C-alpha angles and dihedrals in degrees: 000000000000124000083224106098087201088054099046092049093050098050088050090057097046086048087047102052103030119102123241095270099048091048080055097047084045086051085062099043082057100048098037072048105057091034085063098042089049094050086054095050088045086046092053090036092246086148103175084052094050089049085053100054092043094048084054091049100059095044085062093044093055093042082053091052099037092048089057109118111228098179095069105040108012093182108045097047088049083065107049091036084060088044086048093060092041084055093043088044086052090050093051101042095046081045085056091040112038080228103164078186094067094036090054086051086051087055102030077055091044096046084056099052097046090049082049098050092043088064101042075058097052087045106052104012130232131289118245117276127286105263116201116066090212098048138043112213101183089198150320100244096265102074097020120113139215084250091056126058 
């Protein structure tokens, strides 16, 4: 998180009162974020600040493909848990490689999914918020998604 305690505070309130889709879509905003920062360390050879983004990165890109519910779409999730690895594969290996290629696939992907997931939000709303501060029930089967667990 931010050094900055506003920030920080503000971030939390916005995580605590958003409604599973829009903490997904958030999920998305973070990763497409640090894969750009890092592309622009690794770019200008700041190498320890390129390692961290990506890093970073990769860490949003697993907690988008663990929090997949296959119990509710098998399939699907199968797919873009698949799409998820390929993602986090691209991450590593431009993190190993300093490949600005591969880190422009992972956005180009990212970018994608999170135009994707904008409209599936247009389309069918959002849930209410999530309600307990120290919690996070992403549903009550009835409004829960493949995409959230």
């Amino acid at each position: 998180m931010s050094k900055n305690p506003a920030a920080n505070s503000y971030l939390r309130t916005k995580v605590m009162t958003s409604s599973p889709q829009q903490l997904r879509l958030m999920l998305f905003d973070g990763a497409i974020r640090f894969t750009r920062k890092g592309r622009e360390a690794v770019e200008a050879e700041r190498i320890e600040d390129g390692f961290e983004s990506l890093v970073r990165a990769q860490k949003i890109v697993l907690e988008l493909s663990t929090s997949l519910n296959h119990e509710i779409a098998p399939e699907l999730c199968e797919k873009m848990s698949a799409l998820y690895t390929y993602i986090y594969r691209l991450l590593v290996d431009a993190n190993v490689e300093k490949n600005v290629t591969k880190i422009d696939e992972a956005i180009r992907l990212l970018e994608y999914e999170r135009q994707t997931w904008q409209m599936f939000i247009e389309k069918v709303g959002n849930d209410q918020p999530v309600p307990s501060d120290d919690h996070l029930d992403l549903g009550d089967g009835e409004n829960r998604t493949a995409l959230s667990a």
